Coordinates of C-alpha atoms in Angstrom, one line a residue:
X1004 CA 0.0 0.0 0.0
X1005 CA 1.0 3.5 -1.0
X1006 CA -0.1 6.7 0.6
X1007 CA -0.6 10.0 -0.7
X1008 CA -1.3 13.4 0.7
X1009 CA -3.9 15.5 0.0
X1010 CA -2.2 18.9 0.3
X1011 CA -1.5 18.5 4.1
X1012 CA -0.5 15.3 5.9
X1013 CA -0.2 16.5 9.2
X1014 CA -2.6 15.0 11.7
X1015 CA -2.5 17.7 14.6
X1016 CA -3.2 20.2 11.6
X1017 CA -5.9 18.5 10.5
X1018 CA -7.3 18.5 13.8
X1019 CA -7.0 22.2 13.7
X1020 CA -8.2 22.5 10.3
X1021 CA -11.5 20.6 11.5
X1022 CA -12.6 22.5 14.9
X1023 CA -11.8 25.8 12.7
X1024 CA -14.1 24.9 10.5
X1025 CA -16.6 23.7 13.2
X1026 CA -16.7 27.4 13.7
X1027 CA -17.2 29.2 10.1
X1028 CA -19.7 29.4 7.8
X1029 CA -21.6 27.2 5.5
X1030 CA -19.9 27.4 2.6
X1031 CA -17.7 24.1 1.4
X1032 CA -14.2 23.7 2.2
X1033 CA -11.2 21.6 1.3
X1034 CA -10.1 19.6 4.3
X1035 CA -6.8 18.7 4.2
X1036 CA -6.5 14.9 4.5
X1037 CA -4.4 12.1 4.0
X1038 CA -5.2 9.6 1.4
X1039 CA -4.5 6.1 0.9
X1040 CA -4.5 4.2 -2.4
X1041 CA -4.1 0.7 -3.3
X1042 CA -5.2 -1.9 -5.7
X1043 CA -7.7 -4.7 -5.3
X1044 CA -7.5 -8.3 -7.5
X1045 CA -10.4 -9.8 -9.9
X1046 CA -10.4 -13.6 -8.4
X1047 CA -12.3 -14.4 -11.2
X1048 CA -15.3 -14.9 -13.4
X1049 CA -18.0 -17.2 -11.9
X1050 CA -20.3 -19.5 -14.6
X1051 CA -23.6 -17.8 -15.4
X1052 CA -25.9 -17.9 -12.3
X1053 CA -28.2 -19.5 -14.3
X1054 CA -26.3 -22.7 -14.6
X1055 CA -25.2 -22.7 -10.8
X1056 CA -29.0 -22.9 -9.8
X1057 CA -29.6 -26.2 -11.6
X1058 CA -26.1 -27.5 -10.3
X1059 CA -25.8 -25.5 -6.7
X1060 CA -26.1 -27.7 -3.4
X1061 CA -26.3 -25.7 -0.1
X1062 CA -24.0 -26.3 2.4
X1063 CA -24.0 -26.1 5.9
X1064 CA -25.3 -22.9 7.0
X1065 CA -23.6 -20.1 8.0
X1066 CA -23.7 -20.2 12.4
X1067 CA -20.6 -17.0 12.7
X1068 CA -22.6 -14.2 14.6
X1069 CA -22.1 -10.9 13.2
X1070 CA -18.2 -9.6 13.7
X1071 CA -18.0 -7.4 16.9
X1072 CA -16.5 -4.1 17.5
X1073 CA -15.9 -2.3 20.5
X1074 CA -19.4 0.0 20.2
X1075 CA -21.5 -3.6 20.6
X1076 CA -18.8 -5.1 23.2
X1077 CA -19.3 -1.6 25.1
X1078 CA -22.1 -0.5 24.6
X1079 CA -22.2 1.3 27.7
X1080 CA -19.1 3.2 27.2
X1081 CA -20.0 4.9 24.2
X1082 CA -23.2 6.7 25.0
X1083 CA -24.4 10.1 24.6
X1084 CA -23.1 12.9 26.7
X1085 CA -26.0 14.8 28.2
X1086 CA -23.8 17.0 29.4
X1087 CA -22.5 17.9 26.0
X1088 CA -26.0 17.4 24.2
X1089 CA -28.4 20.3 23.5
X1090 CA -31.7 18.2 24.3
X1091 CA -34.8 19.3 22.7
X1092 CA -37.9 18.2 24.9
X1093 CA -39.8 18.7 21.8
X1094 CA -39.2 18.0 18.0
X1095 CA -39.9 21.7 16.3
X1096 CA -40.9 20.1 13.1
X1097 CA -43.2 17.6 15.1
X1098 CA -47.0 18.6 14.8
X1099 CA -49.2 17.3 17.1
X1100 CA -52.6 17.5 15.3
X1101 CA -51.4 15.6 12.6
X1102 CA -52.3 12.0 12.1
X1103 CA -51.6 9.4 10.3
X1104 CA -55.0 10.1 8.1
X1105 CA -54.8 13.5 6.8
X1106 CA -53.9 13.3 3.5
X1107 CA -54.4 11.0 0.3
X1108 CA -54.5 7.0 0.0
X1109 CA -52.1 5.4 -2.1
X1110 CA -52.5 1.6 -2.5
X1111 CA -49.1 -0.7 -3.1
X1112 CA -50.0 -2.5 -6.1
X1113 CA -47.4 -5.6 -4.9
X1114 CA -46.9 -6.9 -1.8
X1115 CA -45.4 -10.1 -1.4
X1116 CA -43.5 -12.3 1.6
X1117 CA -39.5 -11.4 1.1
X1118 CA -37.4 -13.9 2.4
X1119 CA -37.8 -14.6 6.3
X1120 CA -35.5 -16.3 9.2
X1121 CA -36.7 -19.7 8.2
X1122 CA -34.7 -19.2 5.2
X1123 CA -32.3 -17.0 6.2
X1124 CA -30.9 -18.8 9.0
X1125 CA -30.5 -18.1 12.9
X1126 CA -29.1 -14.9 13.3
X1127 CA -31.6 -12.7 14.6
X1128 CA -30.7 -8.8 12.9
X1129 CA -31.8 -9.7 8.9
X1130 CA -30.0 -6.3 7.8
X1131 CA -33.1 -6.7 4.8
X1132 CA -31.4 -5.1 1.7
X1133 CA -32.8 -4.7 -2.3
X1134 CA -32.4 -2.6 -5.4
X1135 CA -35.0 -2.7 -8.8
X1136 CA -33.4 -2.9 -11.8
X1137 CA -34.6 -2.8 -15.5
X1138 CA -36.2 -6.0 -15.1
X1139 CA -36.0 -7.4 -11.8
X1140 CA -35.9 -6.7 -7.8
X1141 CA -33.5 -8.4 -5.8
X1142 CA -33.3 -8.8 -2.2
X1143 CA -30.8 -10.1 0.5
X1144 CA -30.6 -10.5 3.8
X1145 CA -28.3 -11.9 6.6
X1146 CA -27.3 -14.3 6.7
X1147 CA -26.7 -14.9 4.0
X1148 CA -29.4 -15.1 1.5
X1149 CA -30.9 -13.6 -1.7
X1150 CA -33.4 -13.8 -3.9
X1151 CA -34.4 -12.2 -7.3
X1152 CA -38.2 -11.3 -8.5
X1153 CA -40.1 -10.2 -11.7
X1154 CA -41.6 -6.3 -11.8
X1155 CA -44.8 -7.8 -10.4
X1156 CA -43.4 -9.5 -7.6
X1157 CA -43.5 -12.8 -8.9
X1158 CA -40.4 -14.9 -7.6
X1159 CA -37.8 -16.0 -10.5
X1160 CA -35.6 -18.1 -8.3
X1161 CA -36.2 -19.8 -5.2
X1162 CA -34.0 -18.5 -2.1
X1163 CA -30.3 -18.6 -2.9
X1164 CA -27.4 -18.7 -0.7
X1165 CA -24.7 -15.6 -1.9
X1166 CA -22.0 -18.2 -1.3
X1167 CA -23.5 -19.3 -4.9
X1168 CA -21.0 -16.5 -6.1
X1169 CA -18.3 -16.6 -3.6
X1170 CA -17.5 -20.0 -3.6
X1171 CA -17.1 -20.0 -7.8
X1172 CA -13.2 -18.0 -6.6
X1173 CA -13.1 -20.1 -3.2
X1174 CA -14.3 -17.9 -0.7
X1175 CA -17.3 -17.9 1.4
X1176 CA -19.5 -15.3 2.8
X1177 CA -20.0 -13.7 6.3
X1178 CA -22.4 -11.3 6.9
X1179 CA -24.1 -7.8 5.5
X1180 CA -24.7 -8.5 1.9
X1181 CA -25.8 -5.2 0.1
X1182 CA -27.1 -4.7 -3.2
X1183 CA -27.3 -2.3 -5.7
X1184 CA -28.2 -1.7 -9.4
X1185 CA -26.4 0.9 -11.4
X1186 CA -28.7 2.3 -14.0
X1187 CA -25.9 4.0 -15.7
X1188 CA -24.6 0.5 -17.0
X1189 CA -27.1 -1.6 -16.7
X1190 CA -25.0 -3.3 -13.6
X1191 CA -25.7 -5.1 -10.3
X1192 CA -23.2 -4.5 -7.4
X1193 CA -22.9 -7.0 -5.2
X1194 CA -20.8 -6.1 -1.4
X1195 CA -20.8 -9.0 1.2
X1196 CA -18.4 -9.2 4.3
X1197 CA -15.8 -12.8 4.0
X1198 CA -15.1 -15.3 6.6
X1199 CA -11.4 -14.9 5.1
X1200 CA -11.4 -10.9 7.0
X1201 CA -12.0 -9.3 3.5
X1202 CA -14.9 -7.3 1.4
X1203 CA -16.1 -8.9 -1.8
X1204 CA -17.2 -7.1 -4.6
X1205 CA -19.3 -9.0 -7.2
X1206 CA -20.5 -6.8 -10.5
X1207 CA -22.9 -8.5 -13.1
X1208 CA -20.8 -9.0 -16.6
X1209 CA -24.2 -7.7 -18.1
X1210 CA -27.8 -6.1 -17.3
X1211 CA -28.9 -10.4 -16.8
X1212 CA -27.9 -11.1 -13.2
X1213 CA -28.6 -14.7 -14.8
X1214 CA -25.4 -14.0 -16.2
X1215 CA -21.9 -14.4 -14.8
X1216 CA -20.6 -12.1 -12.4
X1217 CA -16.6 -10.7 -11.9
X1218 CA -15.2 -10.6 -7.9
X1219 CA -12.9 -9.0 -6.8
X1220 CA -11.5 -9.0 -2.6
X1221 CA -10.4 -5.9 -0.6
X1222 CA -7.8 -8.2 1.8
X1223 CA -7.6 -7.4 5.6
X1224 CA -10.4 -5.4 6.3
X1225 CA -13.1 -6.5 8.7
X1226 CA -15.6 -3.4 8.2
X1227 CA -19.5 -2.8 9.9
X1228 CA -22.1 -1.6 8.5
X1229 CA -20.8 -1.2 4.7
X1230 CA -23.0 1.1 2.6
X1231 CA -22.5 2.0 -1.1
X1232 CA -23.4 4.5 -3.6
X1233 CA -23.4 4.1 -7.2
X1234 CA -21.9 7.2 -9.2
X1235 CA -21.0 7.7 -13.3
X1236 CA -17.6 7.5 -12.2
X1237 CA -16.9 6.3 -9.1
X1238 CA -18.4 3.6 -6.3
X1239 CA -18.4 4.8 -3.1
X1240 CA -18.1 2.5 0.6
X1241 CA -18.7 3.9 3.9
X1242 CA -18.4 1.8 7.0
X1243 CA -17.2 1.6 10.4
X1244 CA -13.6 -0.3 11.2
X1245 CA -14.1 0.4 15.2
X1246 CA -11.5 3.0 15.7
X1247 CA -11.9 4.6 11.9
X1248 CA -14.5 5.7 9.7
X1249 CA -13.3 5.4 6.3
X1250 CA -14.6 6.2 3.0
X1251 CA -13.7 3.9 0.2
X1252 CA -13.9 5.5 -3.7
X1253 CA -13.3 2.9 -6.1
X1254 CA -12.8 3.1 -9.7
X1255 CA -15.9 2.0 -11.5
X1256 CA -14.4 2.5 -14.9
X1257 CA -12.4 -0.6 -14.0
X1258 CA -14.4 -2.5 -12.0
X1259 CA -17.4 -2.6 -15.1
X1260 CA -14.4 -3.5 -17.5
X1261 CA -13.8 -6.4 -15.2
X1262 CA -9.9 -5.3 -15.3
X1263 CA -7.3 -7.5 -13.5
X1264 CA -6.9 -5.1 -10.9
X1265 CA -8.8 -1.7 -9.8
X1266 CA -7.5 1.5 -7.7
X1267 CA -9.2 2.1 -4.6
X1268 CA -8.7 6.0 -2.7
X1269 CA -9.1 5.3 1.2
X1270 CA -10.0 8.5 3.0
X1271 CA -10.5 8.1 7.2
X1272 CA -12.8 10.8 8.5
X1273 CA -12.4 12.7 11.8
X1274 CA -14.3 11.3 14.8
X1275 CA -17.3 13.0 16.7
X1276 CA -17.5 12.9 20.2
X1277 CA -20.8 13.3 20.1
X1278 CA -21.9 10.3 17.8
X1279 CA -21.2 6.8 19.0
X1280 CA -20.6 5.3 15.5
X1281 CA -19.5 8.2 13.4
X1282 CA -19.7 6.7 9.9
X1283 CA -21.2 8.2 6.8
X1284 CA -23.8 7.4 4.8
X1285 CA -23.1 7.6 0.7
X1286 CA -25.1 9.5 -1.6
X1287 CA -26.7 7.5 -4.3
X1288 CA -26.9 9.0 -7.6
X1289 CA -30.0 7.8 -9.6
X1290 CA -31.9 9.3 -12.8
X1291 CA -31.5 10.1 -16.3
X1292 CA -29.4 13.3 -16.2
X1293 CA -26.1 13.0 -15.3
X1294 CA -24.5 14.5 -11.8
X1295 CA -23.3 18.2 -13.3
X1296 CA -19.0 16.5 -12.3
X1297 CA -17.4 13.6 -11.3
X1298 CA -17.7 14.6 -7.2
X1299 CA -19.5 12.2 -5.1
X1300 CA -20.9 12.7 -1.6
X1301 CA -21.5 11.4 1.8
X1302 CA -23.3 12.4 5.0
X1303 CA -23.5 12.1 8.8
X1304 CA -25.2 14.1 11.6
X1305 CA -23.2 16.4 13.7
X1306 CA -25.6 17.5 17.0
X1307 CA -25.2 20.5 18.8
X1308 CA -22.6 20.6 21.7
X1309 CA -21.2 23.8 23.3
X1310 CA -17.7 22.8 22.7
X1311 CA -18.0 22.9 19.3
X1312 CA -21.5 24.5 17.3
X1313 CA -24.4 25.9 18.6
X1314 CA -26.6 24.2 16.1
X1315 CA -27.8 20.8 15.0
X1316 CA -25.7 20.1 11.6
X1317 CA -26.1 18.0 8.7
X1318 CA -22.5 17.6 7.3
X1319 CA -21.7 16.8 3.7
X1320 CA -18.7 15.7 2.3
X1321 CA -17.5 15.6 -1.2
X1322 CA -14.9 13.5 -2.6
X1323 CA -13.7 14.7 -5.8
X1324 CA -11.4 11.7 -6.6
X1325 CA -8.2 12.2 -9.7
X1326 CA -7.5 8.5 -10.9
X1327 CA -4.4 9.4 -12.5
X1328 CA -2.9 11.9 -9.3
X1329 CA -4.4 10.9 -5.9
X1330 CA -2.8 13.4 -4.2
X1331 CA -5.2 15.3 -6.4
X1332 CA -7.9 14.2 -5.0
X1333 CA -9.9 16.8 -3.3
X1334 CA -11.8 16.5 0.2
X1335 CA -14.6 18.9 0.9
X1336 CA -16.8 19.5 4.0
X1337 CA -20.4 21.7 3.9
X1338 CA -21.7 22.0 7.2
X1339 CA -25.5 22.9 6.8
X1340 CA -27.5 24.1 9.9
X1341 CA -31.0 22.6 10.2
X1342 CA -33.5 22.5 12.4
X1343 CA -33.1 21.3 16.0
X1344 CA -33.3 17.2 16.0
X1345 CA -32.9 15.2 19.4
X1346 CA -31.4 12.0 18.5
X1347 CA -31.8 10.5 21.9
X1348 CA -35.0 9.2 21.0
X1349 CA -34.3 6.3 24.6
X1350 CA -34.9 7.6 27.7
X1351 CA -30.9 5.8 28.0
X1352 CA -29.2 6.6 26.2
X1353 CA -26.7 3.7 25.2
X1354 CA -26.8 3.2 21.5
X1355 CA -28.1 -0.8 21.9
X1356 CA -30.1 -0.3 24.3
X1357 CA -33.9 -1.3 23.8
X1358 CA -36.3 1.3 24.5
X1359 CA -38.9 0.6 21.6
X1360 CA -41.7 -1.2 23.5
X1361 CA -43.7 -4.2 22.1
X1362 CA -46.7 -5.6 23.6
X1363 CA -46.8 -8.6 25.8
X1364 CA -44.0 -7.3 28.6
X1365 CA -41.7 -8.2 25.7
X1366 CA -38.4 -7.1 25.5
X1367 CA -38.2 -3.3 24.1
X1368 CA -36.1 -3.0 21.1
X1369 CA -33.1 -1.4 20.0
X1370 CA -33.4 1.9 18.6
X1371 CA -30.1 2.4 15.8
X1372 CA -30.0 5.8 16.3
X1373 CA -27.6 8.5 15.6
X1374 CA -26.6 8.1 11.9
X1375 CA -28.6 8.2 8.1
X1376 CA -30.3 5.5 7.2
X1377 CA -28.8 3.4 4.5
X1378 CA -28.3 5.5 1.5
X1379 CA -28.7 9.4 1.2
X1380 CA -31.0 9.0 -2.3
X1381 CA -29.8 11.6 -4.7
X1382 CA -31.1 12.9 -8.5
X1383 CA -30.3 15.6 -10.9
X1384 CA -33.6 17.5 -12.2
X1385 CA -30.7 20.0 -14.8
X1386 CA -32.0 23.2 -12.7
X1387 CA -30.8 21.7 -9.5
X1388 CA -29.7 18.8 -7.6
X1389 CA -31.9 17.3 -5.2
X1390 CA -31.0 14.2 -2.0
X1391 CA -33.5 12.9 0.3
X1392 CA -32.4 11.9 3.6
X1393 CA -33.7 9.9 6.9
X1394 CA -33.1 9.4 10.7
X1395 CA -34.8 8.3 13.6
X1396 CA -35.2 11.3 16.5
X1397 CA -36.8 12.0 19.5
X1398 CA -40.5 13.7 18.6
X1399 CA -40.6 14.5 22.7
X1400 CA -41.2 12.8 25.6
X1401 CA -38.4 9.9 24.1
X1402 CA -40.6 8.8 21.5
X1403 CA -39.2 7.4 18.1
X1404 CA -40.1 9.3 15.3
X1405 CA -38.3 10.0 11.6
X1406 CA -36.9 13.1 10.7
X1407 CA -36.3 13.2 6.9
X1408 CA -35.0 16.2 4.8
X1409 CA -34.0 17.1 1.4
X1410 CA -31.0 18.9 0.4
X1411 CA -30.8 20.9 -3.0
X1412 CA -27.8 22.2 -5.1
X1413 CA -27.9 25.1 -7.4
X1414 CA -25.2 25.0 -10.2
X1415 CA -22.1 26.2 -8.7
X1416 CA -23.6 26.3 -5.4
X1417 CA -23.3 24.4 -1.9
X1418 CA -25.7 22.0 -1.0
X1419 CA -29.0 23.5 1.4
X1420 CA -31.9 22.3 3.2
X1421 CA -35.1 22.7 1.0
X1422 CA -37.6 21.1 3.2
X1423 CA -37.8 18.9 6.0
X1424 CA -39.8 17.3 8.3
X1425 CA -41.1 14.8 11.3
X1426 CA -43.3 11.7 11.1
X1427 CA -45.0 10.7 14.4
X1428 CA -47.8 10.9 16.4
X1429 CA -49.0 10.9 19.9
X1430 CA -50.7 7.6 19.7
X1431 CA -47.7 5.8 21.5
X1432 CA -46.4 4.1 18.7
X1433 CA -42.7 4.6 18.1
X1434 CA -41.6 4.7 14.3
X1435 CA -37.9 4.0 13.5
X1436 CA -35.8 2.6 10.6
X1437 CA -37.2 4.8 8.4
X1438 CA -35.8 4.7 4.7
X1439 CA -36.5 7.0 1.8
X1440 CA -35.8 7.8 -2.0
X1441 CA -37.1 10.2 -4.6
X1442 CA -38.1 9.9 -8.1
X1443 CA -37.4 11.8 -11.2
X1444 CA -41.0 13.7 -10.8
X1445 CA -39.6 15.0 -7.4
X1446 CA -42.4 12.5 -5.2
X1447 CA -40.6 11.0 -2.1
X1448 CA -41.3 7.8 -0.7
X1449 CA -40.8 6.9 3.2
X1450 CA -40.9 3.5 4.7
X1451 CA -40.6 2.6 8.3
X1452 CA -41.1 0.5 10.9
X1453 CA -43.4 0.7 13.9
X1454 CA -44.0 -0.9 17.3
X1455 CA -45.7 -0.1 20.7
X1456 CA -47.3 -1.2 23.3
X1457 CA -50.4 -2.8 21.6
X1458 CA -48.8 -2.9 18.1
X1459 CA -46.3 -5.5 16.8
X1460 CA -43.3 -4.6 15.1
X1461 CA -45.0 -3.8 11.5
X1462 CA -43.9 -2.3 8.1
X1463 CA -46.1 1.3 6.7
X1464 CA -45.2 3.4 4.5
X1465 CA -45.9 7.0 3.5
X1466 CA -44.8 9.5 1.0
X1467 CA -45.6 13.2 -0.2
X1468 CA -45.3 14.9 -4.4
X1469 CA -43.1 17.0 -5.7
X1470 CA -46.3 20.1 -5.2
X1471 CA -47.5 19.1 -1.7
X1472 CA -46.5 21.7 0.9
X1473 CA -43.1 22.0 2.1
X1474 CA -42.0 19.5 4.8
X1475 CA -45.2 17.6 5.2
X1476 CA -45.9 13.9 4.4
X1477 CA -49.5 13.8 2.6
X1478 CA -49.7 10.2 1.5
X1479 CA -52.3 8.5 4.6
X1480 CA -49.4 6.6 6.6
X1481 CA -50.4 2.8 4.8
X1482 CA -49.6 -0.8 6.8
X1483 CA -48.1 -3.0 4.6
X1484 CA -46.6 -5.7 6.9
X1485 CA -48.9 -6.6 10.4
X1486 CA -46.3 -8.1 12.5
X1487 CA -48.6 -10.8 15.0
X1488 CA -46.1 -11.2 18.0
X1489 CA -43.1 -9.9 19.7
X1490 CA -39.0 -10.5 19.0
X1491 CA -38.1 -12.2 22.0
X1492 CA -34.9 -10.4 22.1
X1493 CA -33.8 -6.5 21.8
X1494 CA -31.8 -6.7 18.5
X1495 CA -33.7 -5.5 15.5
X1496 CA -32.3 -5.2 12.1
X1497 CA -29.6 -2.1 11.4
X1498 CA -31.5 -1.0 7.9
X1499 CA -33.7 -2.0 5.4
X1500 CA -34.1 -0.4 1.9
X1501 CA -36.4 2.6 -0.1
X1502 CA -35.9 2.6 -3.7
X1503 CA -37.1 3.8 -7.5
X1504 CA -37.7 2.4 -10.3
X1505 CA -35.6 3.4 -13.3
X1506 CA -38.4 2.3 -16.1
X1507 CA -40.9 3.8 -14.4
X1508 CA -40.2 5.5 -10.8
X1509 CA -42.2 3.7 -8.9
X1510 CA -41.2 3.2 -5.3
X1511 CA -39.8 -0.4 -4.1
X1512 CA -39.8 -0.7 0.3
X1513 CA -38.3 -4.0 1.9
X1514 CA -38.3 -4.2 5.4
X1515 CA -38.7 -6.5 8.5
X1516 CA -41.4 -7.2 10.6
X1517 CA -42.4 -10.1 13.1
X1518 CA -44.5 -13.1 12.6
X1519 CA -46.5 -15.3 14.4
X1520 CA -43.9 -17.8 15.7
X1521 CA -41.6 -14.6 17.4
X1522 CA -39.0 -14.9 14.4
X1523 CA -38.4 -11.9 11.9
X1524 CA -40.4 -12.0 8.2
X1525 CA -39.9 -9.7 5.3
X1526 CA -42.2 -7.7 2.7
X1527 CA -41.8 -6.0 -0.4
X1528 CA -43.7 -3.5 -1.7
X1529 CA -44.3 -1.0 -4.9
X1530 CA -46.5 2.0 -4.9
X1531 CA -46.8 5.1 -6.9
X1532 CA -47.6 8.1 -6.3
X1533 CA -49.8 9.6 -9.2
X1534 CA -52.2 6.7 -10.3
X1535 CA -54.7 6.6 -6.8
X1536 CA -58.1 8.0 -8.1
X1537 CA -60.5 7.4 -5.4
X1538 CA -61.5 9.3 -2.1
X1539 CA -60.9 6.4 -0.2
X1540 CA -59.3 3.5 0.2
X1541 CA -57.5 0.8 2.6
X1542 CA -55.7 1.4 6.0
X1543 CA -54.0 -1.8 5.9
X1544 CA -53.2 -4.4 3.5
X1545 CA -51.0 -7.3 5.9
X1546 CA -51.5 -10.3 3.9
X1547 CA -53.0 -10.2 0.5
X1548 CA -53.8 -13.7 -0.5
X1549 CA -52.2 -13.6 -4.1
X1550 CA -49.7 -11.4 -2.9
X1551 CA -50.0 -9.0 -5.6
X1552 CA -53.1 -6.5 -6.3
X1553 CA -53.8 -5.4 -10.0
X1554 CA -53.7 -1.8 -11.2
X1555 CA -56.9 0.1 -11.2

């Protein structure tokens, strides 16, 4: 491995660099940072999926618990600071005499059973990930499955093991499989933590993810929670390595040519002393019209303390990577102000601690709070630049509510809060995990989960157009998954996944909820936006019996 500077090397100047900053304006700035680079292999070409189904036998399953790091093994060590926290005893985006029933009905016109821990296999957080493509959904979940259906939900393969893939180059899979469809190309992504302390990357030889599939291996890395974004030029990883928080830009250029080896930029962002797992969360670039350069993006929360702002923060970074000259490669930071947001949405504060309630005296469940759900969804509408955003915060009275937001970007300008907003009530139901995505008419789609003390751990959805009023969610909040009994334990899953359609924007939701037996199912779901013509309509659709509804 080789290492090259971005400008400034020098880590207590960096350190100064960054609480200056901390302290100015808005406006982007380069931060000075250190930047590694190094290459990663192609193991090789697997046989066209296709052909592994009719041959594939499934091993033993996989019994290796998810890796820990030091925030799990200590949990209570790496809490919030009260002392350093500006607690809001009230959300100021939160209003109260809203409901869940004062807008519009939309109707999902598919919803269908996803794969569930019967499948899936014993470990109890299912991490439920999927992307649409041109042709076909495909979801995965720990550990460590995946399955791929038609447009109108009907399944094309049975549930497959991911080590379908890995074991073609001799390797075998772990845990946190994500994927992802790049539009651009006509690709899937494929990202999957290895037993062998590695990342694999598998990327579809063609739009057919019947086809065969190239994987490569980043060696000697044992990240959490990896999250990707798909850009034109570059792919972009975020995750958490325990004591770092790195950013990973790798070449795409290579990776779709399925060259022998492909240059990977690492970039380790400064901690925050108020966040217990600093890591970022990738923009992902989706739509016709291409980003306006070849900078990419990530975000994290920053909350108030008095030792460094006086106001909640969303920070942005852009990564402007130069294949040819890392040292080149320029870091940027936009600190943008918005309104108050009390992430401390447990009375404790402890970031695995359980304080969502479910009924039966069951055991409350974690609240993941603290960072940006899964991917930061991001489009270019030519006049501007828009990204829709998600976390879970504290409405008042440590409830669980979502906070969402969407940023904009003039042409030559930084990026800004347009509009945001609060989903909640004052029902006692907590809503958490919420995920979200915007299409090319500028309608945003928000999926959550929900639980309380006389409601299951359940799956709704909700969603506002691009000419509804600023910051409010008008779709009627919709239940698309009725969980029917409690998790017996605290941990729930760390994400689940919002996403459009490129044929047709259409919004695709997978998420988990519980079933009868206290183990963990999953749903998927597509809705619109723009084709609901009646006055009214259903509250709840758990369980159609076909699984899929027909368009009016």
């Amino acid at each position: 491995m080789t290492k090259q500077s971005n400008h400034l090397t020098l880590p207590v100047f960096l350190a100064a660099i960054f609480l200056m900053f901390c302290f100015s304006g808005l406006r982007a700035q380069e931060i000075p940072t250190e930047i590694s680079t190094f290459r990663i292999g192609l193991l090789g070409t697997t046989k066209p999926l296709r052909e592994l189904i009719r041959t594939w036998k499934e091993g033993p399953p996989t019994t290796r618990m998810k890796p820990e790091n030091e925030y799990e093994k200590h949990a209570d060590e790496f809490m919030f600071d009260h002392a350093t926290l500006n607690i809001q005893t009230t959300d100021p985006l939160f209003k109260k005499e809203a409901g869940p029933t004062q807008g519009f009905d939309v109707t999902p016109d598919v919803v269908i059973e996803g794969l569930d821990q019967t499948v899936a296999g014993p470990l109890s957080r299912p991490d439920v990930n999927g992307d649409m493509g041109e042709n076909c959904f495909i979801q995965s979940t720990n550990i460590t499955h995946w399955r791929i259906f038609d447009r109108q939900g009907a399944p094309l393969t049975d549930p497959l093991n991911t080590n379908i893939l890995w074991s073609q180059v001799g390797r075998k899979s772990r845990v946190d499989p994500m994927i992802s469809y790049d539009e651009t190309a006509g690709r899937w992504f494929f990202l999957e933590l290895s037993e062998a302390i590695s990342l694999l990357f598998a990327v579809s030889v063609s739009s057919d993810p019947f086809g065969s599939w190239n994987i490569y291996e980043m060696p000697n890395r044992i990240p959490d929670y990896p999250k990707v974004g798909i850009w034109p030029g570059t792919y972009i990883v975020t995750a958490n390595e325990g004591d770092e928080w790195p950013v990973y830009l790798i070449n795409r250029t290579q990776m779709l040519e399925g060259a022998a080896f492909v240059d990977i930029q690492r970039v380790v962002i400064p901690h925050l002393v108020t966040i217990s797992v600093p890591t970022l969360t990738p923009f992902d670039w989706n739509g016709h019209i291409l980003p306006p350069t070849d900078e990419v993006f990530a975000a994290r929360l920053k909350p108030a303390t008095p030792l460094t702002i006086e106001k909640d923060h969303i920070e942005v970074w852009g990564f402007k990577p130069d294949w040819s000259s890392p040292g080149q490669t320029i870091v940027s930071l936009t600190a943008i102000e918005v309104s108050p947001y009390d992430l401390d949405a447990c009375a404790n504060p402890a970031m695995y601690s359980g304080c969502i309630p479910q009924p039966d005296n069951a055991s409350a469940l974690e609240n993941f709070h603290g960072l940006i759900t899964t991917k930061v969804h991001c489009r270019n509408f030519g006049p501007y630049e828009s990204a829709v955003l998600a976390f879970d915060a504290n409405p008042g009275n440590h409830k669980s509510g979502i906070r969402w937001a969407e940023l904009r970007r003039l042409p030559g300008a930084d990026w800004t809060v347009f509009q945001e907003g609060m989903v909640a009530t004052q029902d006692g139901e907590f809503r958490f995990m919420g995920m979200i995505a915007i299409n090319e008419r500028g309608d945003i789609g928000l999926g959550y989960a929900v639980s309380g003390d006389s409601t299951y751990p359940s799956l709704r959805i909700t969603g506002r157009r691009a000419e509804d009023p600023p910051g409010e969610m008008t779709v009627n909040e919709f239940e698309i998954a009725s969980g029917t009994s409690s998790l017996l334990q605290q941990l729930f899953g760390d994400y689940a996944a919002m996403t459009t359609d490129p044929v047709d924007g259409s919004f695709w939701y997978t998420g988990e909820y519980v079933l009868p037996n206290h183990s963990y199912g999953t749903k998927i779901a597509r809705f619109r936006l723009r084709e609901d013509s009646l006055d009214m309509g259903p509250i709840a659709l758990p369980d159609p019996q076909n699984g899929i509804l027909l368009d009016e």
